[in-house]
PDB file of C-alpha atoms in Angstrom:
ATOM      1  CA  MET A   1      45.247 120.238  81.353  1.00 51.00           C
ATOM      2  CA  LEU A   2      46.280 117.395  78.790  1.00 43.00           C
ATOM      3  CA  GLY A   3      45.828 114.789  81.365  1.00 47.00           C
ATOM      4  CA  LYS A   4      42.440 115.664  82.135  1.00 52.00           C
ATOM      5  CA  LYS A   5      41.507 115.855  78.398  1.00 50.00           C
ATOM      6  CA  LEU A   6      42.965 112.248  77.923  1.00 48.00           C
ATOM      7  CA  VAL A   7      41.018 111.106  80.917  1.00 53.00           C
ATOM      8  CA  THR A   8      37.773 112.714  79.688  1.00 60.00           C
ATOM      9  CA  ALA A   9      38.147 111.302  76.170  1.00 53.00           C
ATOM     10  CA  GLN A  10      38.917 107.777  77.730  1.00 61.00           C
ATOM     11  CA  LYS A  11      35.840 108.091  79.804  1.00 72.00           C
ATOM     12  CA  ARG A  12      33.530 109.083  76.750  1.00 74.00           C
ATOM     13  CA  GLY A  13      35.023 105.858  74.939  1.00 72.00           C
ATOM     14  CA  GLU A  14      34.506 103.576  77.796  1.00 78.00           C
ATOM     15  CA  THR A  15      30.871 104.831  77.706  1.00 82.00           C
ATOM     16  CA  ARG A  16      30.277 104.543  74.088  1.00 86.00           C
ATOM     17  CA  ALA A  17      31.801 100.901  74.340  1.00 85.00           C
ATOM     18  CA  LEU A  18      29.606  99.915  77.288  1.00 87.00           C
ATOM     19  CA  CYS A  19      26.412 101.298  75.571  1.00 88.00           C
ATOM     20  CA  LEU A  20      27.433  99.308  72.476  1.00 89.00           C
ATOM     21  CA  GLY A  21      28.012  96.057  74.683  1.00 89.00           C
ATOM     22  CA  LEU A  22      24.685  96.619  76.381  1.00 91.00           C
ATOM     23  CA  GLY A  23      22.958  97.138  72.883  1.00 91.00           C
ATOM     24  CA  MET A  24      24.375  93.936  71.504  1.00 92.00           C
ATOM     25  CA  VAL A  25      23.065  92.160  74.472  1.00 93.00           C
ATOM     26  CA  ALA A  26      19.583  93.634  74.364  1.00 94.00           C
ATOM     27  CA  CYS A  27      19.538  92.968  70.537  1.00 93.00           C
ATOM     28  CA  SER A  28      20.311  89.408  71.146  1.00 93.00           C
ATOM     29  CA  MET A  29      17.755  88.830  73.866  1.00 94.00           C
ATOM     30  CA  MET A  30      15.042  90.249  71.404  1.00 94.00           C
ATOM     31  CA  MET A  31      16.407  87.945  68.877  1.00 93.00           C
ATOM     32  CA  TYR A  32      16.066  85.109  71.160  1.00 92.00           C
ATOM     33  CA  PHE A  33      12.731  86.233  72.124  1.00 92.00           C
ATOM     34  CA  PHE A  34      11.566  86.428  68.546  1.00 92.00           C
ATOM     35  CA  ILE A  35      12.797  82.940  67.661  1.00 89.00           C
ATOM     36  CA  GLY A  36      11.250  81.439  70.670  1.00 88.00           C
ATOM     37  CA  ILE A  37       7.624  82.673  69.736  1.00 89.00           C
ATOM     38  CA  THR A  38       8.128  81.937  66.006  1.00 84.00           C
ATOM     39  CA  ILE A  39      10.374  79.183  64.963  1.00 83.00           C
ATOM     40  CA  VAL A  40      10.769  77.222  68.121  1.00 85.00           C
ATOM     41  CA  PRO A  41       6.818  76.360  68.410  1.00 84.00           C
ATOM     42  CA  PHE A  42       6.737  75.090  64.907  1.00 82.00           C
ATOM     43  CA  TYR A  43       9.769  72.837  65.505  1.00 83.00           C
ATOM     44  CA  THR A  44       8.500  71.515  68.604  1.00 82.00           C
ATOM     45  CA  LYS A  45       4.868  70.946  67.098  1.00 82.00           C
ATOM     46  CA  SER A  46       6.169  69.025  64.234  1.00 84.00           C
ATOM     47  CA  VAL A  47       5.919  65.194  64.811  1.00 85.00           C
ATOM     48  CA  TRP A  48       7.778  64.084  61.764  1.00 89.00           C
ATOM     49  CA  THR A  49      11.132  63.995  63.412  1.00 85.00           C
ATOM     50  CA  THR A  50      12.674  60.571  62.185  1.00 87.00           C
ATOM     51  CA  GLU A  51      14.326  60.392  58.945  1.00 88.00           C
ATOM     52  CA  THR A  52      13.929  57.238  56.689  1.00 88.00           C
ATOM     53  CA  VAL A  53      13.977  56.045  52.876  1.00 90.00           C
ATOM     54  CA  CYS A  54      10.824  56.595  50.993  1.00 91.00           C
ATOM     55  CA  LYS A  55      10.014  54.678  47.465  1.00 91.00           C
ATOM     56  CA  VAL A  56       7.582  56.082  45.282  1.00 91.00           C
ATOM     57  CA  LEU A  57       4.727  53.667  44.496  1.00 91.00           C
ATOM     58  CA  LYS A  58       2.470  56.080  42.311  1.00 89.00           C
ATOM     59  CA  ALA A  59       2.347  59.564  41.356  1.00 88.00           C
ATOM     60  CA  ASN A  60      -0.789  60.795  39.974  1.00 87.00           C
ATOM     61  CA  ILE A  61      -2.273  64.398  38.745  1.00 87.00           C
ATOM     62  CA  LYS A  62      -5.928  64.464  39.613  1.00 82.00           C
ATOM     63  CA  ASP A  63      -8.496  67.018  38.646  1.00 72.00           C
ATOM     64  CA  LYS A  64      -8.102  70.680  39.758  1.00 67.00           C
ATOM     65  CA  VAL A  65      -9.224  71.279  43.184  1.00 64.00           C
ATOM     66  CA  SER A  66      -9.578  74.682  44.968  1.00 60.00           C
ATOM     67  CA  CYS A  67      -7.536  75.831  47.868  1.00 56.00           C
ATOM     68  CA  PRO A  68      -7.588  78.795  50.119  1.00 51.00           C
ATOM     69  CA  ASN A  69      -4.386  80.869  50.094  1.00 46.00           C
ATOM     70  CA  GLY A  70      -4.275  80.760  54.089  1.00 45.00           C
ATOM     71  CA  GLU A  71      -6.782  80.698  56.824  1.00 47.00           C
ATOM     72  CA  GLY A  72      -9.315  83.461  56.798  1.00 44.00           C
ATOM     73  CA  SER A  73      -8.856  83.905  53.062  1.00 44.00           C
ATOM     74  CA  GLU A  74     -11.650  85.805  50.993  1.00 45.00           C
ATOM     75  CA  ASP A  75     -13.183  83.986  47.989  1.00 42.00           C
ATOM     76  CA  GLU A  76     -11.294  85.919  45.416  1.00 40.00           C
ATOM     77  CA  GLU A  77      -8.108  84.428  47.266  1.00 51.00           C
ATOM     78  CA  ILE A  78      -9.168  80.814  46.490  1.00 61.00           C
ATOM     79  CA  PHE A  79      -7.190  79.441  43.469  1.00 66.00           C
ATOM     80  CA  PRO A  80      -7.867  76.167  41.452  1.00 78.00           C
ATOM     81  CA  TYR A  81      -4.731  73.896  40.715  1.00 82.00           C
ATOM     82  CA  PRO A  82      -4.073  70.326  39.621  1.00 85.00           C
ATOM     83  CA  CYS A  83      -4.012  67.934  42.613  1.00 88.00           C
ATOM     84  CA  LEU A  84      -0.633  66.019  42.799  1.00 90.00           C
ATOM     85  CA  GLN A  85      -0.849  62.903  44.893  1.00 91.00           C
ATOM     86  CA  VAL A  86       2.100  60.957  45.613  1.00 92.00           C
ATOM     87  CA  TRP A  87       1.912  57.535  47.433  1.00 92.00           C
ATOM     88  CA  VAL A  88       5.286  55.979  48.763  1.00 92.00           C
ATOM     89  CA  ASN A  89       6.361  52.658  50.384  1.00 90.00           C
ATOM     90  CA  LEU A  90       7.745  53.650  53.886  1.00 82.00           C
ATOM     91  CA  THR A  91      10.915  51.524  54.452  1.00 76.00           C
ATOM     92  CA  ALA A  92      10.642  51.736  58.346  1.00 67.00           C
ATOM     93  CA  SER A  93       7.203  49.992  58.434  1.00 71.00           C
ATOM     94  CA  GLY A  94       6.573  48.860  55.084  1.00 75.00           C
ATOM     95  CA  GLN A  95       3.346  50.818  54.841  1.00 81.00           C
ATOM     96  CA  GLU A  96       1.648  52.407  51.751  1.00 89.00           C
ATOM     97  CA  VAL A  97       1.476  56.240  52.752  1.00 90.00           C
ATOM     98  CA  MET A  98       0.967  59.580  51.124  1.00 92.00           C
ATOM     99  CA  LEU A  99       3.686  62.056  50.818  1.00 93.00           C
ATOM    100  CA  TYR A 100       3.395  65.782  51.695  1.00 93.00           C
ATOM    101  CA  GLN A 101       6.104  68.462  50.639  1.00 92.00           C
ATOM    102  CA  THR A 102       6.085  69.845  54.190  1.00 91.00           C
ATOM    103  CA  GLU A 103       3.946  70.209  57.261  1.00 88.00           C
ATOM    104  CA  ASP A 104       2.283  73.110  56.090  1.00 87.00           C
ATOM    105  CA  THR A 105       1.045  71.148  52.949  1.00 89.00           C
ATOM    106  CA  LEU A 106      -1.023  68.639  55.295  1.00 87.00           C
ATOM    107  CA  GLU A 107      -2.528  71.729  57.073  1.00 86.00           C
ATOM    108  CA  ARG A 108      -3.322  73.864  53.422  1.00 86.00           C
ATOM    109  CA  ASN A 109      -4.811  70.483  51.820  1.00 86.00           C
ATOM    110  CA  PRO A 110      -4.592  67.232  53.017  1.00 88.00           C
ATOM    111  CA  LYS A 111      -5.832  65.840  49.642  1.00 88.00           C
ATOM    112  CA  CYS A 112      -2.923  66.926  47.790  1.00 89.00           C
ATOM    113  CA  SER A 113       0.904  66.317  48.115  1.00 91.00           C
ATOM    114  CA  TYR A 114       1.917  69.812  46.957  1.00 90.00           C
ATOM    115  CA  VAL A 115       0.083  73.166  47.243  1.00 87.00           C
ATOM    116  CA  PRO A 116       1.503  75.953  45.010  1.00 84.00           C
ATOM    117  CA  ASP A 117       1.719  79.401  45.874  1.00 77.00           C
ATOM    118  CA  LYS A 118      -0.861  81.570  44.453  1.00 70.00           C
ATOM    119  CA  LEU A 119       0.016  82.541  40.900  1.00 62.00           C
ATOM    120  CA  GLU A 120      -1.713  84.470  38.299  1.00 58.00           C
ATOM    121  CA  ASN A 121      -0.314  82.064  35.475  1.00 71.00           C
ATOM    122  CA  SER A 122      -2.073  78.851  35.643  1.00 76.00           C
ATOM    123  CA  LYS A 123      -0.023  77.321  32.940  1.00 81.00           C
ATOM    124  CA  GLU A 124       3.093  77.981  34.968  1.00 83.00           C
ATOM    125  CA  VAL A 125       1.368  75.950  38.038  1.00 84.00           C
ATOM    126  CA  LYS A 126       0.630  73.354  35.832  1.00 84.00           C
ATOM    127  CA  ALA A 127       4.140  73.035  34.236  1.00 86.00           C
ATOM    128  CA  ARG A 128       5.432  73.067  37.738  1.00 88.00           C
ATOM    129  CA  ILE A 129       3.238  70.355  39.018  1.00 89.00           C
ATOM    130  CA  GLU A 130       3.982  68.102  35.985  1.00 88.00           C
ATOM    131  CA  THR A 131       7.846  68.728  36.543  1.00 90.00           C
ATOM    132  CA  ILE A 132       7.512  67.674  40.178  1.00 90.00           C
ATOM    133  CA  ALA A 133       5.354  64.449  39.308  1.00 89.00           C
ATOM    134  CA  SER A 134       7.903  63.734  36.478  1.00 89.00           C
ATOM    135  CA  ASN A 135      10.883  64.038  39.169  1.00 89.00           C
ATOM    136  CA  PHE A 136       9.176  61.856  41.629  1.00 89.00           C
ATOM    137  CA  LYS A 137       8.633  59.266  38.858  1.00 85.00           C
ATOM    138  CA  LYS A 138      12.479  59.687  37.834  1.00 86.00           C
ATOM    139  CA  TYR A 139      13.839  59.606  41.228  1.00 85.00           C
ATOM    140  CA  GLN A 140      12.287  56.794  42.941  1.00 86.00           C
ATOM    141  CA  THR A 141      13.904  56.581  46.167  1.00 90.00           C
ATOM    142  CA  PHE A 142      14.759  59.516  48.504  1.00 90.00           C
ATOM    143  CA  PRO A 143      14.831  60.444  52.233  1.00 91.00           C
ATOM    144  CA  CYS A 144      11.709  61.677  53.911  1.00 91.00           C
ATOM    145  CA  TYR A 145      10.439  62.018  57.389  1.00 91.00           C
ATOM    146  CA  TYR A 146       7.770  59.937  59.241  1.00 89.00           C
ATOM    147  CA  ASP A 147       6.120  60.110  62.810  1.00 88.00           C
ATOM    148  CA  PRO A 148       7.696  57.478  64.957  1.00 85.00           C
ATOM    149  CA  GLY A 149       4.980  57.762  67.487  1.00 81.00           C
ATOM    150  CA  GLY A 150       2.339  56.832  65.014  1.00 78.00           C
ATOM    151  CA  THR A 151       0.270  60.090  65.333  1.00 80.00           C
ATOM    152  CA  GLN A 152       0.569  60.786  61.988  1.00 84.00           C
ATOM    153  CA  THR A 153       0.261  57.997  59.175  1.00 84.00           C
ATOM    154  CA  ASN A 154       1.785  60.154  56.403  1.00 90.00           C
ATOM    155  CA  VAL A 155       5.233  61.404  55.651  1.00 92.00           C
ATOM    156  CA  ILE A 156       6.634  64.612  54.647  1.00 92.00           C
ATOM    157  CA  LEU A 157       9.556  65.328  52.086  1.00 91.00           C
ATOM    158  CA  SER A 158      11.235  67.981  54.100  1.00 90.00           C
ATOM    159  CA  ARG A 159      10.803  69.831  57.553  1.00 88.00           C
ATOM    160  CA  LEU A 160       9.934  73.585  57.465  1.00 85.00           C
ATOM    161  CA  TYR A 161      12.311  73.986  60.557  1.00 82.00           C
ATOM    162  CA  PRO A 162      14.912  71.015  60.804  1.00 80.00           C
ATOM    163  CA  SER A 163      17.345  71.066  63.540  1.00 78.00           C
ATOM    164  CA  LYS A 164      20.221  72.253  61.521  1.00 81.00           C
ATOM    165  CA  GLY A 165      18.096  75.213  60.526  1.00 79.00           C
ATOM    166  CA  LEU A 166      17.073  75.669  64.169  1.00 83.00           C
ATOM    167  CA  LEU A 167      20.865  75.799  65.396  1.00 85.00           C
ATOM    168  CA  PHE A 168      21.487  78.306  62.677  1.00 86.00           C
ATOM    169  CA  ALA A 169      18.736  80.481  63.800  1.00 86.00           C
ATOM    170  CA  PHE A 170      20.258  80.599  67.270  1.00 90.00           C
ATOM    171  CA  LEU A 171      23.930  81.214  66.013  1.00 91.00           C
ATOM    172  CA  TRP A 172      23.775  84.834  65.445  1.00 90.00           C
ATOM    173  CA  PRO A 173      21.983  86.175  68.544  1.00 92.00           C
ATOM    174  CA  THR A 174      24.534  83.824  70.511  1.00 94.00           C
ATOM    175  CA  LEU A 175      27.635  85.447  68.584  1.00 93.00           C
ATOM    176  CA  MET A 176      26.062  88.964  69.334  1.00 93.00           C
ATOM    177  CA  PHE A 177      25.257  88.209  73.017  1.00 94.00           C
ATOM    178  CA  THR A 178      28.861  86.703  73.407  1.00 94.00           C
ATOM    179  CA  GLY A 179      30.337  89.866  71.732  1.00 93.00           C
ATOM    180  CA  GLY A 180      28.442  92.167  73.648  1.00 92.00           C
ATOM    181  CA  CYS A 181      29.303  90.557  77.179  1.00 93.00           C
ATOM    182  CA  LEU A 182      32.838  90.504  75.950  1.00 94.00           C
ATOM    183  CA  ILE A 183      32.909  94.266  75.309  1.00 91.00           C
ATOM    184  CA  ILE A 184      31.296  95.087  78.855  1.00 90.00           C
ATOM    185  CA  VAL A 185      33.869  92.639  80.327  1.00 91.00           C
ATOM    186  CA  LEU A 186      36.868  94.311  78.564  1.00 89.00           C
ATOM    187  CA  VAL A 187      35.407  97.922  79.570  1.00 86.00           C
ATOM    188  CA  LYS A 188      34.995  96.979  83.257  1.00 85.00           C
ATOM    189  CA  ILE A 189      38.596  95.422  83.230  1.00 86.00           C
ATOM    190  CA  SER A 190      39.948  98.730  81.728  1.00 82.00           C
ATOM    191  CA  GLN A 191      37.997 100.616  84.394  1.00 79.00           C
ATOM    192  CA  TYR A 192      39.347  98.741  86.920  1.00 81.00           C
ATOM    193  CA  VAL A 193      43.012  98.846  85.836  1.00 79.00           C
ATOM    194  CA  SER A 194      42.792 102.802  85.360  1.00 75.00           C
ATOM    195  CA  VAL A 195      41.360 103.015  89.065  1.00 72.00           C
ATOM    196  CA  LEU A 196      44.140 100.698  90.197  1.00 74.00           C
ATOM    197  CA  SER A 197      46.890 102.574  88.464  1.00 72.00           C
ATOM    198  CA  ALA A 198      45.440 106.245  89.790  1.00 66.00           C
ATOM    199  CA  TRP A 199      45.147 104.693  93.407  1.00 70.00           C
ATOM    200  CA  GLN A 200      48.911 103.540  92.976  1.00 64.00           C
TER     201      GLN A 200
END
């Protein structure tokens, strides 16, 4: 009687472990799919892939411009802000080009190097842009990214999804997938050993 209870408990434990392993594998596959349709397209779409050194030539703050807070925005979501334009000397080619914060900055407003998030306090936006301009004037040389193919003549300060960030995004689903597969393999080995012992 006790032996039957132990076998039943063992089978229940194996079933739960197997479900856990299959659940981990399923969740990791969903994470792979989510990363594949969100982060990977932005990474492959970016043409600013080569890192070089940029030297600031001028950083000017022009009159306020209006920028929508996203595509399809309504009029009330359009907010004015000072337009910061940073021009740099590209070390790789020696050209004078305009610097943008990220790829998204160029799409939102190609006239400005920095596009702030929508804030209710306009003084805070102005102070932040002035601080950024002073930092560019203070630190004249810094790493930046340019398009080696020449499709884009401008440069960006940082990529939205760098290679390290993409690898880090794939790290967690890979660990989960490996752990799930390991659990399934251990359960199958345990079942095989149990059947072999019973047969002997």
